[in-house]
Tab-separated table of C-alpha atoms and ligand atoms in Angstrom:
chain	number	residue	atom	x	y	z
A	18	MET	CA	-33.905	14.789	104.298
A	19	ARG	CA	-30.337	15.997	105.051
A	20	ALA	CA	-27.619	13.667	106.074
A	21	LEU	CA	-24.453	14.431	107.894
A	22	ILE	CA	-21.571	12.079	108.306
A	23	LEU	CA	-19.333	12.003	110.835
A	24	ALA	CA	-15.686	11.244	109.851
A	25	ALA	CA	-13.115	13.464	111.815
A	26	GLY	CA	-12.088	11.181	114.568
A	27	LEU	CA	-8.705	9.854	114.806
A	28	GLY	CA	-9.554	5.993	115.527
A	29	THR	CA	-7.067	5.347	118.186
A	30	ARG	CA	-8.112	1.835	118.509
A	31	PHE	CA	-6.804	0.915	115.110
A	32	ARG	CA	-3.154	2.084	116.085
A	33	SER	CA	-2.804	3.512	112.590
A	34	GLU	CA	-1.085	6.449	111.116
A	35	LYS	CA	-4.058	6.781	108.802
A	36	ALA	CA	-7.559	7.843	109.761
A	37	LYS	CA	-9.731	5.087	110.763
A	38	VAL	CA	-12.609	6.114	108.192
A	39	LEU	CA	-9.793	5.739	105.468
A	40	HIS	CA	-9.066	2.191	106.232
A	41	THR	CA	-10.495	-0.220	103.437
A	42	ILE	CA	-13.114	-2.587	103.011
A	43	MET	CA	-12.915	-4.648	99.861
A	44	ASN	CA	-10.383	-1.966	98.540
A	45	LYS	CA	-12.706	1.154	99.482
A	46	PRO	CA	-12.423	3.234	102.526
A	47	MET	CA	-15.051	2.477	105.167
A	48	VAL	CA	-16.713	5.627	104.920
A	49	TRP	CA	-17.173	5.037	101.304
A	50	TYR	CA	-19.997	2.664	102.191
A	51	VAL	CA	-21.632	5.123	104.625
A	52	TYR	CA	-21.701	7.553	101.616
A	53	GLN	CA	-23.055	4.943	99.314
A	54	ILE	CA	-25.931	4.213	101.946
A	55	VAL	CA	-26.857	8.211	101.700
A	56	ARG	CA	-26.598	8.257	98.094
A	57	GLU	CA	-29.084	5.453	97.730
A	58	LEU	CA	-31.524	7.285	100.192
A	59	ASN	CA	-31.718	9.864	97.128
A	60	ILE	CA	-30.465	12.423	99.779
A	61	ARG	CA	-29.104	15.622	97.967
A	62	ASP	CA	-27.840	17.453	100.974
A	63	ILE	CA	-25.013	15.774	102.403
A	64	ALA	CA	-22.510	17.185	104.654
A	65	VAL	CA	-19.063	15.405	106.070
A	66	VAL	CA	-17.317	16.465	109.014
A	67	VAL	CA	-13.702	16.235	108.519
A	68	GLY	CA	-10.517	16.490	111.026
A	69	HIS	CA	-7.956	13.891	111.049
A	70	GLN	CA	-6.500	13.747	107.451
A	71	ALA	CA	-9.314	15.744	106.367
A	72	GLU	CA	-7.982	16.366	102.711
A	73	GLU	CA	-7.453	12.468	102.182
A	74	VAL	CA	-11.023	12.061	103.590
A	75	LYS	CA	-12.292	14.552	101.474
A	76	LYS	CA	-11.202	12.492	98.218
A	77	VAL	CA	-13.640	9.689	99.263
A	78	PHE	CA	-16.658	11.679	97.968
A	79	GLU	CA	-15.981	12.088	94.192
A	80	GLU	CA	-19.070	14.158	93.589
A	81	LYS	CA	-18.137	16.924	95.581
A	82	GLU	CA	-20.621	19.194	94.151
A	83	ASN	CA	-23.153	17.802	96.046
A	84	VAL	CA	-21.182	17.431	99.332
A	85	LEU	CA	-20.291	19.907	101.904
A	86	PHE	CA	-17.074	19.473	104.129
A	87	PHE	CA	-17.114	20.886	107.478
A	88	TYR	CA	-13.871	20.899	109.510
A	89	GLN	CA	-13.702	19.785	113.224
A	90	LYS	CA	-10.892	21.642	115.079
A	91	ASN	CA	-10.325	19.197	117.590
A	92	PRO	CA	-11.055	15.660	116.255
A	93	LYS	CA	-10.801	14.506	119.643
A	94	GLY	CA	-13.776	16.808	120.824
A	95	GLY	CA	-16.323	14.063	120.518
A	96	THR	CA	-19.557	13.290	118.276
A	97	ALA	CA	-21.545	16.150	119.511
A	98	ASP	CA	-18.612	18.517	119.028
A	99	ALA	CA	-18.610	17.217	115.509
A	100	VAL	CA	-21.972	17.749	114.898
A	101	ILE	CA	-21.679	21.443	116.173
A	102	SER	CA	-18.869	21.794	113.871
A	103	ALA	CA	-21.162	21.471	111.058
A	104	ILE	CA	-24.057	23.740	112.746
A	105	ASP	CA	-24.167	25.932	109.422
A	106	PHE	CA	-25.683	22.902	107.678
A	107	TRP	CA	-28.597	22.258	110.013
A	108	ARG	CA	-28.945	25.228	112.099
A	109	ASP	CA	-32.269	26.543	109.920
A	110	TYR	CA	-33.399	23.109	109.085
A	111	GLN	CA	-36.992	22.460	109.944
A	112	ASP	CA	-36.904	18.668	109.223
A	113	TYR	CA	-35.135	15.068	110.094
A	114	LEU	CA	-31.585	15.309	109.906
A	115	LEU	CA	-29.812	11.920	109.583
A	116	VAL	CA	-26.514	11.755	111.309
A	117	ILE	CA	-24.675	8.692	110.872
A	118	ASN	CA	-21.138	7.733	112.346
A	119	GLY	CA	-18.353	7.264	109.515
A	120	ASP	CA	-17.621	3.751	110.893
A	121	THR	CA	-20.910	2.067	110.548
A	122	PRO	CA	-20.446	0.679	107.186
A	123	LEU	CA	-22.997	-2.177	107.679
A	124	VAL	CA	-26.168	-0.337	107.970
A	125	LYS	CA	-28.637	-1.085	105.038
A	126	THR	CA	-30.476	1.861	103.149
A	127	GLN	CA	-33.967	-0.094	103.605
A	128	THR	CA	-33.192	0.212	107.349
A	129	ILE	CA	-32.782	3.814	107.287
A	130	LYS	CA	-36.016	3.931	104.844
A	131	ASN	CA	-37.667	2.092	107.559
A	132	MET	CA	-36.840	4.555	110.348
A	133	GLN	CA	-38.162	7.113	108.198
A	134	ARG	CA	-41.507	5.434	107.759
A	135	TYR	CA	-41.665	4.452	111.184
A	136	ILE	CA	-41.291	8.184	112.259
A	137	HIS	CA	-44.303	8.898	109.844
A	138	LEU	CA	-46.604	6.171	111.382
A	139	VAL	CA	-45.793	7.424	114.971
A	140	GLU	CA	-46.672	11.018	113.741
A	141	GLU	CA	-50.198	9.668	111.964
A	142	TYR	CA	-51.447	7.258	114.353
A	143	GLU	CA	-50.026	8.177	117.869
A	144	ASN	CA	-49.949	11.663	116.991
A	145	VAL	CA	-46.522	12.091	118.519
A	146	LYS	CA	-43.746	14.137	117.128
A	147	LEU	CA	-40.515	12.190	117.591
A	148	SER	CA	-37.365	14.350	118.702
A	149	ALA	CA	-35.044	11.461	117.747
A	150	LEU	CA	-35.172	8.091	116.586
A	151	ILE	CA	-32.007	5.921	116.978
A	152	LEU	CA	-30.848	2.922	115.253
A	153	SER	CA	-30.343	0.149	117.814
A	154	SER	CA	-30.145	-3.856	118.309
A	155	PHE	CA	-29.721	-6.326	121.102
A	156	LEU	CA	-26.058	-7.808	121.125
A	157	PRO	CA	-25.283	-10.647	123.207
A	158	ASP	CA	-21.918	-9.147	123.885
A	159	PRO	CA	-22.592	-4.990	124.026
A	160	THR	CA	-19.367	-4.356	125.348
A	161	GLY	CA	-18.030	-1.046	124.034
A	162	TYR	CA	-21.446	0.318	122.715
A	163	GLY	CA	-23.704	3.347	124.341
A	164	ARG	CA	-26.426	1.202	126.186
A	165	ILE	CA	-30.176	2.487	125.564
A	166	VAL	CA	-31.995	3.294	128.600
A	167	LYS	CA	-35.579	3.225	128.412
A	168	ASP	CA	-38.715	4.076	130.698
A	169	ASP	CA	-41.984	1.873	131.160
A	170	GLN	CA	-43.539	3.337	127.931
A	171	GLY	CA	-40.568	2.468	125.869
A	172	ASN	CA	-39.194	5.537	125.325
A	173	VAL	CA	-35.566	6.450	125.426
A	174	ILE	CA	-34.644	8.202	128.450
A	175	LYS	CA	-30.771	7.895	127.850
A	176	ILE	CA	-27.678	6.593	126.221
A	177	VAL	CA	-24.945	5.510	128.716
A	178	GLU	CA	-21.284	5.242	127.075
A	179	GLU	CA	-19.400	2.059	128.287
A	180	LYS	CA	-16.878	4.509	130.281
A	181	ASP	CA	-19.585	6.131	132.176
A	182	ALA	CA	-22.139	2.943	132.788
A	183	SER	CA	-22.624	1.637	136.034
A	184	PHE	CA	-22.532	-2.279	136.753
A	185	GLU	CA	-26.318	-2.409	136.291
A	186	GLU	CA	-26.417	-0.120	133.133
A	187	LYS	CA	-23.675	-2.798	131.286
A	188	GLN	CA	-26.011	-5.467	131.688
A	189	ILE	CA	-28.491	-3.820	128.938
A	190	LYS	CA	-28.059	-5.329	125.797
A	191	GLU	CA	-29.691	-3.059	123.609
A	192	ILE	CA	-27.080	-0.569	121.963
A	193	ASN	CA	-27.042	2.555	120.079
A	194	GLY	CA	-25.950	1.784	116.524
A	195	GLY	CA	-24.645	5.198	115.824
A	196	VAL	CA	-27.118	6.164	113.162
A	197	TYR	CA	-29.975	8.964	114.236
A	198	LEU	CA	-32.512	10.818	112.710
A	199	PHE	CA	-33.058	13.929	114.772
A	200	TYR	CA	-35.646	16.493	114.484
A	201	SER	CA	-33.342	19.315	113.706
A	202	PRO	CA	-35.073	22.242	115.826
A	203	HIS	CA	-34.980	19.867	118.966
A	204	LEU	CA	-31.544	19.004	118.483
A	205	LEU	CA	-30.491	22.611	118.112
A	206	SER	CA	-32.307	23.522	121.225
A	207	VAL	CA	-29.930	21.078	123.437
A	208	ILE	CA	-26.739	20.730	121.407
A	209	PHE	CA	-25.089	24.071	122.938
A	210	SER	CA	-26.293	22.811	126.508
A	211	LEU	CA	-23.904	19.347	126.716
A	212	LYS	CA	-21.332	18.937	129.349
A	213	PRO	CA	-18.187	17.220	128.317
A	214	SER	CA	-17.917	13.704	129.804
A	215	PRO	CA	-16.145	13.557	133.223
A	216	ALA	CA	-14.354	10.344	131.769
A	217	SER	CA	-13.031	11.505	128.590
A	218	GLY	CA	-13.289	15.085	128.385
A	219	GLU	CA	-15.466	14.699	125.127
A	220	LEU	CA	-18.791	16.015	124.066
A	221	TYR	CA	-21.044	12.994	123.346
A	222	LEU	CA	-23.758	13.348	120.861
A	223	THR	CA	-25.385	10.741	122.979
A	224	GLU	CA	-25.714	12.983	125.961
A	225	ALA	CA	-27.982	15.244	123.532
A	226	ILE	CA	-30.631	12.350	123.736
A	227	ASN	CA	-30.710	12.566	127.616
A	228	LEU	CA	-31.284	16.221	127.353
A	229	MET	CA	-34.068	15.974	124.733
A	230	SER	CA	-35.580	13.308	127.429
A	231	LYS	CA	-35.210	15.440	130.429
A	232	ARG	CA	-37.204	18.294	128.409
A	233	GLY	CA	-40.069	15.928	127.753
A	234	TYR	CA	-39.084	15.316	123.997
A	235	ILE	CA	-40.037	11.745	122.938
A	236	VAL	CA	-37.195	9.921	121.673
A	237	ARG	CA	-37.275	6.161	120.540
A	238	SER	CA	-35.177	3.350	119.356
A	239	PHE	CA	-35.650	1.368	116.204
A	240	MET	CA	-34.433	-2.237	115.630
A	241	ALA	CA	-32.134	-2.937	112.828
A	242	GLU	CA	-33.297	-5.865	110.604
A	243	GLU	CA	-29.880	-7.566	111.255
A	244	GLN	CA	-27.709	-7.269	114.381
A	245	VAL	CA	-24.675	-6.713	112.430
A	246	GLU	CA	-25.906	-3.581	110.873
A	247	VAL	CA	-25.392	-1.589	113.896
A	248	MET	CA	-21.655	-2.852	114.098
A	249	GLY	CA	-19.264	0.334	114.328
A	250	VAL	CA	-15.942	-0.497	113.267
A	251	ASN	CA	-13.300	0.721	115.848
A	252	ASN	CA	-10.428	-1.844	115.430
A	253	ARG	CA	-8.799	-3.920	112.756
A	254	TRP	CA	-10.495	-7.247	113.610
A	255	GLU	CA	-13.851	-5.355	113.322
A	256	LEU	CA	-12.671	-4.249	109.799
A	257	ALA	CA	-11.784	-7.846	109.062
A	258	ILE	CA	-15.235	-8.967	110.286
A	259	ALA	CA	-17.143	-6.183	108.593
A	260	GLU	CA	-15.233	-6.924	105.256
A	261	ASN	CA	-16.356	-10.246	105.476
A	262	VAL	CA	-20.342	-9.445	105.495
A	263	ILE	CA	-19.766	-6.988	102.899
A	264	ARG	CA	-18.056	-9.406	100.835
A	265	LEU	CA	-20.731	-12.046	101.292
A	266	ARG	CA	-23.529	-9.431	100.542
A	267	ILE	CA	-21.684	-8.725	97.162
A	268	LEU	CA	-21.528	-12.598	96.503
A	269	GLU	CA	-25.210	-13.016	97.258
A	270	LYS	CA	-26.314	-10.315	95.361
A	271	LEU	CA	-24.511	-11.654	92.181
A	272	ALA	CA	-25.616	-15.321	92.873
A	273	LYS	CA	-28.919	-14.035	92.861
A	274	GLU	CA	-28.626	-12.253	89.614
A	275	GLY	CA	-27.713	-15.370	88.044
A	276	ASN	CA	-23.835	-15.980	88.651
A	277	THR	CA	-22.403	-19.259	90.139
A	278	ILE	CA	-20.015	-18.527	92.696
A	279	HIS	CA	-18.305	-21.657	93.830
A	280	GLN	CA	-16.758	-22.044	97.568
A	281	PRO	CA	-18.137	-18.366	98.284
A	282	GLU	CA	-15.860	-18.181	101.545
A	283	THR	CA	-12.651	-18.219	99.305
A	284	VAL	CA	-14.048	-15.519	96.361
A	285	TRP	CA	-13.098	-11.952	96.455
A	286	ILE	CA	-15.288	-9.523	94.191
A	287	GLU	CA	-15.202	-6.004	94.711
A	288	PRO	CA	-18.063	-3.703	94.484
A	289	ASP	CA	-17.035	-2.113	91.347
A	290	ALA	CA	-16.878	-5.327	89.332
A	291	LYS	CA	-19.749	-6.145	87.131
A	292	LEU	CA	-20.776	-9.695	86.162
A	293	GLU	CA	-23.172	-9.643	83.081
A	294	SER	CA	-24.915	-13.034	83.915
A	295	ASP	CA	-24.228	-16.865	83.664
A	296	VAL	CA	-20.610	-16.135	84.886
A	297	GLU	CA	-18.900	-19.058	86.812
A	298	ILE	CA	-16.407	-18.456	89.489
A	299	GLU	CA	-14.526	-21.004	90.747
A	300	PRO	CA	-12.548	-20.851	94.285
A	301	GLY	CA	-10.227	-18.474	94.975
A	302	VAL	CA	-10.838	-16.149	92.550
A	303	ALA	CA	-10.303	-12.333	93.046
A	304	ILE	CA	-11.879	-9.648	90.906
A	305	ILE	CA	-10.485	-6.407	91.470
A	306	GLY	CA	-11.168	-2.731	90.729
A	307	ASN	CA	-13.380	-1.749	87.727
A	308	SER	CA	-13.555	-5.082	85.883
A	309	ARG	CA	-16.357	-6.276	83.576
A	310	ILE	CA	-17.034	-9.772	83.514
A	311	GLY	CA	-19.344	-10.842	80.201
A	312	LYS	CA	-21.836	-13.314	79.893
A	313	GLY	CA	-20.940	-17.147	80.191
A	314	VAL	CA	-17.246	-16.225	81.142
A	315	ARG	CA	-15.746	-18.869	83.279
A	316	VAL	CA	-12.883	-17.511	85.776
A	317	GLY	CA	-10.647	-20.545	87.003
A	318	ARG	CA	-9.553	-21.420	90.341
A	319	GLY	CA	-7.073	-18.965	91.899
A	320	SER	CA	-6.966	-16.448	89.049
A	321	ILE	CA	-7.097	-12.660	89.519
A	322	ILE	CA	-8.854	-10.292	87.340
A	323	GLN	CA	-7.911	-6.705	88.024
A	324	ASN	CA	-9.406	-3.367	86.211
A	325	SER	CA	-10.109	-5.733	83.240
A	326	THR	CA	-12.552	-6.694	80.623
A	327	LEU	CA	-13.511	-10.159	79.889
A	328	GLU	CA	-15.859	-10.536	76.970
A	329	GLU	CA	-18.843	-12.944	76.683
A	330	GLY	CA	-17.494	-16.790	76.806
A	331	VAL	CA	-14.129	-16.175	77.741
A	332	ILE	CA	-12.428	-18.916	79.837
A	333	VAL	CA	-9.880	-18.024	82.220
A	334	GLU	CA	-8.141	-21.335	83.228
A	335	PRO	CA	-6.522	-21.637	86.761
A	336	TYR	CA	-3.860	-19.428	88.452
A	337	SER	CA	-3.862	-16.674	85.641
A	338	ILE	CA	-3.642	-12.802	86.193
A	339	VAL	CA	-5.134	-10.366	83.927
A	340	ARG	CA	-4.604	-6.730	84.592
A	341	ASP	CA	-5.490	-3.652	83.033
A	342	SER	CA	-6.274	-5.419	79.889
A	343	HIS	CA	-9.219	-6.463	77.517
A	344	VAL	CA	-9.831	-10.293	76.556
A	345	LYS	CA	-12.235	-10.588	73.600
A	346	SER	CA	-15.041	-13.091	73.096
A	347	ARG	CA	-14.562	-16.685	73.552
A	348	ALA	CA	-10.555	-16.226	73.981
A	349	VAL	CA	-8.833	-18.704	76.246
A	350	VAL	CA	-6.306	-17.369	78.823
A	351	GLY	CA	-4.241	-19.819	81.019
A	352	PRO	CA	-3.649	-21.858	83.163
A	353	PHE	CA	-0.657	-19.715	84.781
A	354	ALA	CA	-0.922	-16.806	82.254
A	355	HIS	CA	-0.228	-13.302	82.952
A	356	ILE	CA	-1.625	-10.638	80.916
A	357	ARG	CA	-1.044	-6.871	81.799
A	358	ASN	CA	-0.410	-3.301	80.849
A	359	GLN	CA	-3.176	-2.602	78.541
A	360	SER	CA	-2.781	-5.713	76.632
A	361	VAL	CA	-5.818	-6.834	74.238
A	362	ILE	CA	-6.222	-10.553	73.166
A	363	GLY	CA	-8.592	-10.958	70.424
A	364	GLU	CA	-11.481	-13.263	69.663
A	365	GLU	CA	-10.930	-17.041	70.191
A	366	SER	CA	-7.090	-16.529	70.801
A	367	HIS	CA	-5.190	-18.767	73.032
A	368	ILE	CA	-3.006	-17.684	75.498
A	369	GLY	CA	-1.629	-20.627	77.402
A	370	ASN	CA	0.682	-22.109	80.128
A	371	PHE	CA	3.290	-19.788	81.435
A	372	VAL	CA	2.765	-16.985	78.730
A	373	GLU	CA	3.152	-13.467	79.661
A	374	VAL	CA	1.485	-10.592	77.513
A	375	LYS	CA	2.689	-7.133	78.390
A	376	ALA	CA	1.382	-4.074	76.511
A	377	SER	CA	0.594	-5.931	73.219
A	378	ASN	CA	-2.070	-6.144	70.955
A	379	ILE	CA	-3.071	-9.657	69.870
A	380	GLY	CA	-5.335	-10.240	66.876
A	381	ASN	CA	-7.897	-12.914	66.587
A	382	HIS	CA	-7.239	-16.938	66.580
A	383	VAL	CA	-3.665	-16.326	67.519
A	384	ASN	CA	-2.331	-19.062	69.370
A	385	ALA	CA	0.529	-18.855	72.184
A	386	LYS	CA	-0.044	-21.814	74.145
A	387	HIS	CA	3.286	-22.317	75.928
A	388	LEU	CA	6.193	-20.589	77.894
A	389	ALA	CA	6.383	-17.204	76.042
A	390	TYR	CA	7.179	-13.458	76.874
A	391	ILE	CA	5.337	-11.096	74.305
A	392	GLY	CA	6.142	-7.527	75.154
A	393	ASP	CA	5.107	-4.493	73.469
A	394	ALA	CA	3.985	-6.413	70.242
A	395	THR	CA	1.007	-6.215	67.759
A	396	ILE	CA	0.281	-9.604	66.283
A	397	GLY	CA	-2.035	-10.051	63.419
A	398	ASN	CA	-4.917	-12.772	63.158
A	399	ARG	CA	-4.180	-16.475	62.992
A	400	THR	CA	-0.387	-15.965	64.036
A	401	ASN	CA	1.312	-18.704	65.986
A	402	VAL	CA	3.616	-18.179	68.581
A	403	GLY	CA	5.532	-21.274	69.425
A	404	ALA	CA	6.795	-22.620	72.704
A	405	GLY	CA	9.449	-20.612	74.508
A	406	VAL	CA	9.406	-17.691	72.046
A	407	VAL	CA	10.589	-14.438	73.502
A	408	PHE	CA	10.084	-11.008	72.319
A	409	ALA	CA	13.287	-8.980	73.363
A	410	ASN	CA	11.644	-5.650	73.705
A	411	TYR	CA	14.357	-3.861	75.827
A	412	ASP	CA	17.872	-3.039	74.967
A	413	GLY	CA	18.970	-2.014	78.434
A	414	LYS	CA	17.875	1.724	77.791
A	415	ARG	CA	14.690	1.620	76.025
A	416	LYS	CA	11.752	-0.513	75.014
A	417	HIS	CA	11.127	-1.116	71.425
A	418	GLN	CA	7.944	-2.212	69.515
A	419	SER	CA	7.431	-5.546	67.404
A	420	TYR	CA	4.886	-5.670	64.651
A	421	VAL	CA	4.119	-9.598	63.285
A	422	GLY	CA	1.461	-9.712	60.508
A	423	GLU	CA	-1.116	-12.182	59.858
A	424	ASN	CA	-0.902	-16.064	59.597
A	425	VAL	CA	3.059	-15.707	60.587
A	426	PHE	CA	4.482	-18.920	62.147
A	427	ILE	CA	6.889	-18.199	64.734
A	428	GLY	CA	8.823	-21.419	65.409
A	429	SER	CA	9.809	-22.587	69.123
A	430	ASN	CA	12.424	-20.994	71.093
A	431	SER	CA	12.860	-18.116	68.621
A	432	LEU	CA	14.116	-14.713	69.906
A	433	ILE	CA	12.584	-11.799	68.209
A	434	ILE	CA	14.691	-8.663	68.882
A	435	ALA	CA	12.431	-5.408	68.658
A	436	PRO	CA	12.445	-3.129	66.781
A	437	ILE	CA	11.336	-5.260	64.223
A	438	GLN	CA	8.525	-6.138	61.519
A	439	LEU	CA	7.587	-9.790	60.492
A	440	GLY	CA	5.368	-9.579	57.422
A	441	SER	CA	2.243	-11.740	56.815
A	442	TYR	CA	2.533	-15.260	56.212
A	443	SER	CA	6.114	-15.027	57.157
A	444	TYR	CA	7.778	-18.286	58.675
A	445	ILE	CA	10.463	-18.134	61.514
A	446	ALA	CA	12.150	-21.450	61.758
A	447	GLY	CA	12.607	-22.706	65.422
A	448	GLY	CA	15.189	-21.716	67.336
A	449	SER	CA	16.279	-18.560	65.386
A	450	VAL	CA	17.391	-15.214	66.672
A	451	ILE	CA	15.719	-12.727	64.520
A	452	ASN	CA	16.903	-8.869	64.660
A	453	LYS	CA	16.254	-8.088	60.805
A	454	ASN	CA	12.655	-7.399	59.329
A	455	VAL	CA	11.212	-10.391	57.283
A	456	GLU	CA	8.891	-9.482	54.491
A	457	GLU	CA	5.710	-10.981	53.592
A	458	GLY	CA	6.002	-14.665	52.785
A	459	ASP	CA	9.343	-15.211	53.534
A	460	LEU	CA	11.278	-17.863	55.624
A	461	ALA	CA	13.968	-16.628	58.034
A	462	ILE	CA	16.326	-19.303	59.743
A	463	ALA	CA	18.959	-17.905	62.016
A	464	ARG	CA	20.573	-20.931	63.861
A	465	PRO	CA	23.934	-22.889	63.751
A	466	ARG	CA	23.819	-25.578	61.334
A	467	VAL	CA	23.736	-29.098	62.690
A	468	ARG	CA	27.122	-31.327	62.258
A	469	ILE	CA	26.739	-35.145	62.436
A	470	MET	CA	30.029	-37.041	63.358
A	471	LYS	CA	29.594	-40.775	62.488
A	472	GLY	CA	29.944	-42.934	65.641
A	473	LYS	CA	31.512	-40.171	67.550
A	474	GLY	CA	29.011	-40.110	70.279
A	475	LYS	CA	29.435	-43.814	71.521
A	476	GLU	CA	33.275	-43.349	71.323
A	477	LYS	CA	33.104	-40.474	73.931
A	478	LEU	CA	30.689	-42.619	75.985
A	479	THR	CA	32.695	-46.006	76.299
B	8	UD1	C1	-20.372	5.858	119.301
B	8	UD1	C2	-21.463	6.041	120.191
B	8	UD1	C3	-21.764	4.936	120.866
B	8	UD1	C4	-22.262	3.948	119.760
B	8	UD1	C5	-21.217	3.791	118.695
B	8	UD1	C6	-21.912	2.718	117.606
B	8	UD1	C7	-20.688	8.368	120.881
B	8	UD1	C8	-20.427	9.319	122.003
B	8	UD1	N1	-20.837	7.104	121.221
B	8	UD1	O1	-19.322	5.331	120.079
B	8	UD1	O2	-23.015	5.385	121.900
B	8	UD1	O3	-22.761	2.683	120.733
B	8	UD1	O4	-20.817	5.033	118.393
B	8	UD1	O5	-20.975	2.519	116.602
B	8	UD1	O6	-21.330	9.061	119.960
B	8	UD1	N2	-16.081	11.146	115.382
B	8	UD1	C9	-15.744	12.576	114.865
B	8	UD1	N3	-15.233	13.427	115.695
B	8	UD1	C10	-14.961	13.281	117.105
B	8	UD1	C11	-15.352	11.856	117.322
B	8	UD1	C12	-16.031	10.974	116.483
B	8	UD1	O7	-15.881	12.930	113.643
B	8	UD1	O8	-14.443	14.162	117.830
B	8	UD1	C13	-16.689	10.447	114.331
B	8	UD1	C14	-15.665	9.170	113.916
B	8	UD1	O9	-14.663	9.415	112.951
B	8	UD1	C15	-16.560	8.097	113.970
B	8	UD1	C16	-17.868	8.623	114.626
B	8	UD1	O10	-17.867	9.811	114.528
B	8	UD1	O11	-16.628	7.823	112.598
B	8	UD1	C17	-18.030	7.511	115.955
B	8	UD1	O12	-16.932	7.830	116.728
B	8	UD1	P1	-16.173	6.656	117.703
B	8	UD1	O13	-15.080	7.080	118.167
B	8	UD1	O14	-16.166	5.694	116.603
B	8	UD1	O15	-17.457	6.328	118.705
B	8	UD1	P2	-17.831	4.924	119.365
B	8	UD1	O16	-17.044	5.109	120.563
B	8	UD1	O17	-17.650	3.858	118.293
B	9	MG	MG1	-17.248	3.591	116.492
């Protein structure tokens, strides 16, 4: 089978500068989902009709080697004009061509497989060659969709677009889902005979069905398993609804694979995220981009994990953010921690309350439990970073690195001014401002001495 994706349209109803099919669902362009469906069908010959913002749309299809692009000169020409634009893709094809609208991201792969099967069954048992099979559904409110008109035998006579439908036709609840299997030679025999719609001036692909039926070709409709599969995303509210459907589908799959999702209505996990099993996701969590969540990880309420890896047994306490970073086994992060810019947190380390870690490499069993900023630093195993410690990595012009050895103790409220090196087993007394290297095993203290004036306090207060 070959597949043709229609993605040239403007999407006027989106009221957007951006082409409709580029608007995102769970951070992926809508048409990416259509592409995935086609890929899951193992279809090798894929073509996409592009027009409006063609270059941007092309970028969605990563494996361009397998995908051919055809340019529709007039992206307002209509869906049949789009199919004609790709005529070189299917003119000589002697089998069924899957034509799929770029704005139907909710169709299931299995449904299209079932359509293929239905065509074979009809051929085998009824001895009928179908010229087209149209994905359809009965919708309580079919407004905006093409209505499917059938004869007494249940064959499709025509599809009437909303704009052209009579009052009676508008009462029909069976709608065209915008996914078709066309027997290519029969499509070819009608496609150049279509007349533009008087209402819009567009060439409608649905008009091809009417012509096929007039020529005595047999066209049928095929009921989608779920109503929502036929949904065309034509405005931003439909986009929001489609996003919810896809979001819940992802969560359902993850839950059935053995992960706990608390309050799924509040959880956002994007398609590229991988959960390895027995993961526990609390309410309000977002897992964004290419993230890998290891076995037994718990991600606490309200946390955001983006393009990051959390290894086995990691605990992310509530309201923490981990971006572009790697947290190793059984480390604990948060609550209210922020880890970013390619940081690595070692095994069983603890990055606690209001601690920010930026572009730093933290060893194993390191503790930084309260109110610290660690930027551009390398910190050895078992080092302790006290409350309120700040690594001053920026001198107003450039960023500098700090190197801290193993088993170092950095007392609370110290300021470590980079570039600097603190040797292993060095000890920084609390409240120190350190701008010189400290060698292995030494103690550094840099703070004013305390002066005690006997009785002076009470004197001032009375
Ligand atoms: C279309 C169908 C309608 C069906 C509905 C299902 C037609 C005439 N109507 O209507 O029967 O119920 O889908 O969702 O086909 N496109 C192009 N070039 C164009 C116009 C559109 O490539 O000139 C692409 C769009 O990018 C889009 C797809 O075709 O991905 C469908 O176009 P759209 O304008 O959304 O058609 P609908 O009005 O929704
Ligand atoms: Mg549409």
